[in-house]
mmCIF file of C-alpha atoms in Angstrom:
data_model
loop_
_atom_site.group_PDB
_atom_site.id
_atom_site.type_symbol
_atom_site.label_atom_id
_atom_site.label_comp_id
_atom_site.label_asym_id
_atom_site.label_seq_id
_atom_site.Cartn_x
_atom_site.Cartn_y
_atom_site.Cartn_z
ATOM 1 C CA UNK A 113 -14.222 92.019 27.537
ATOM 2 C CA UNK A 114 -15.020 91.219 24.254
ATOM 3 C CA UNK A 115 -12.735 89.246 21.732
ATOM 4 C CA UNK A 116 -10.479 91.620 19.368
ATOM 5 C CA UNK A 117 -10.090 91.416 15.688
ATOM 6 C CA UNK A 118 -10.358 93.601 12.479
ATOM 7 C CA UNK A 119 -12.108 96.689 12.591
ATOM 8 C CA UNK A 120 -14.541 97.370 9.624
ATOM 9 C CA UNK A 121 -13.159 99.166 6.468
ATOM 10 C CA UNK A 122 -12.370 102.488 7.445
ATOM 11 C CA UNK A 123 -12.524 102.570 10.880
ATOM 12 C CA UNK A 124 -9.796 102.792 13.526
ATOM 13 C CA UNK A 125 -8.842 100.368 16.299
ATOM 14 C CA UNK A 126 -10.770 101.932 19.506
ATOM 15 C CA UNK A 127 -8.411 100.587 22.592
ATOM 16 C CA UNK A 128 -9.286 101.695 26.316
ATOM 17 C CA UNK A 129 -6.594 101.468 29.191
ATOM 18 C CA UNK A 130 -7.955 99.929 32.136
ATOM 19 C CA UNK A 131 -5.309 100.015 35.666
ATOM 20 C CA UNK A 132 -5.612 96.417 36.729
ATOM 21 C CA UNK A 133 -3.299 97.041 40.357
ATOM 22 C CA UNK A 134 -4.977 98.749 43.260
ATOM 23 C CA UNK A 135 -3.447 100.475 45.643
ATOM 24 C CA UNK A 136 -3.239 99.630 49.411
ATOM 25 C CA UNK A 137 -2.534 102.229 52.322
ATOM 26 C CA UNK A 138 -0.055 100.718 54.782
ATOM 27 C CA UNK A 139 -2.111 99.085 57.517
ATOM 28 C CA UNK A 140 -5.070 98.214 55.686
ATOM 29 C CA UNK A 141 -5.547 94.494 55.261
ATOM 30 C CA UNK A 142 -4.958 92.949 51.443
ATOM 31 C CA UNK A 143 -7.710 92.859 49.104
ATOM 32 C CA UNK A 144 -9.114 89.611 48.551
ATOM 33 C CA UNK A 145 -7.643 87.379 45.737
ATOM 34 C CA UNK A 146 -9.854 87.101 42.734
ATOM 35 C CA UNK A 147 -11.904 83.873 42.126
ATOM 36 C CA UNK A 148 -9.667 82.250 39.691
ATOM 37 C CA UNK A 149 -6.309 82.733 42.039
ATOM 38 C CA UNK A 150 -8.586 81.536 45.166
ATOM 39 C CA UNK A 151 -9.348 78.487 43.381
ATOM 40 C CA UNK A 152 -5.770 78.025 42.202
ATOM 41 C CA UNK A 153 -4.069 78.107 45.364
ATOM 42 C CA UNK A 154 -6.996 75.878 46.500
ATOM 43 C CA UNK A 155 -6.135 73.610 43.848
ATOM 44 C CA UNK A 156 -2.292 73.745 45.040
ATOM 45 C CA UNK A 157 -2.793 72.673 48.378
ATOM 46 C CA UNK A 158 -4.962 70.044 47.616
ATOM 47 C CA UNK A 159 -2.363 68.556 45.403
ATOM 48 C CA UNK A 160 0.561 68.961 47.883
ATOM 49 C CA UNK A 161 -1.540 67.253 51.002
ATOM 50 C CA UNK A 162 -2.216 64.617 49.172
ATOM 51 C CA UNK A 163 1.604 63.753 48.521
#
């Protein structure tokens, strides 16, 4: 994605719509977590073992 700001003189702002939820038929197993939540709930149970 790149970084918003002002559009040049006379232009428009240009926006696109992009679904971020997928859909799951009943049955099928859940999608894998992206990298950033794998690594936070990594993070999380590190921190609550170690208590």
């Amino acid at each position: 994605m790149t970084r918003e700001h002002t559009p040049r003189p006379g232009r428009t702002w240009e926006t696109t719509v992009r679904p971020l939820e997928q859909l799951v038929e009943d049955g099928q197993p859940e999608p894998r977590p992206n990298r950033e939540t794998r690594r936070a709930l990594t993070r999380q149970a590190r921190k609550t073992r170690t208590r």
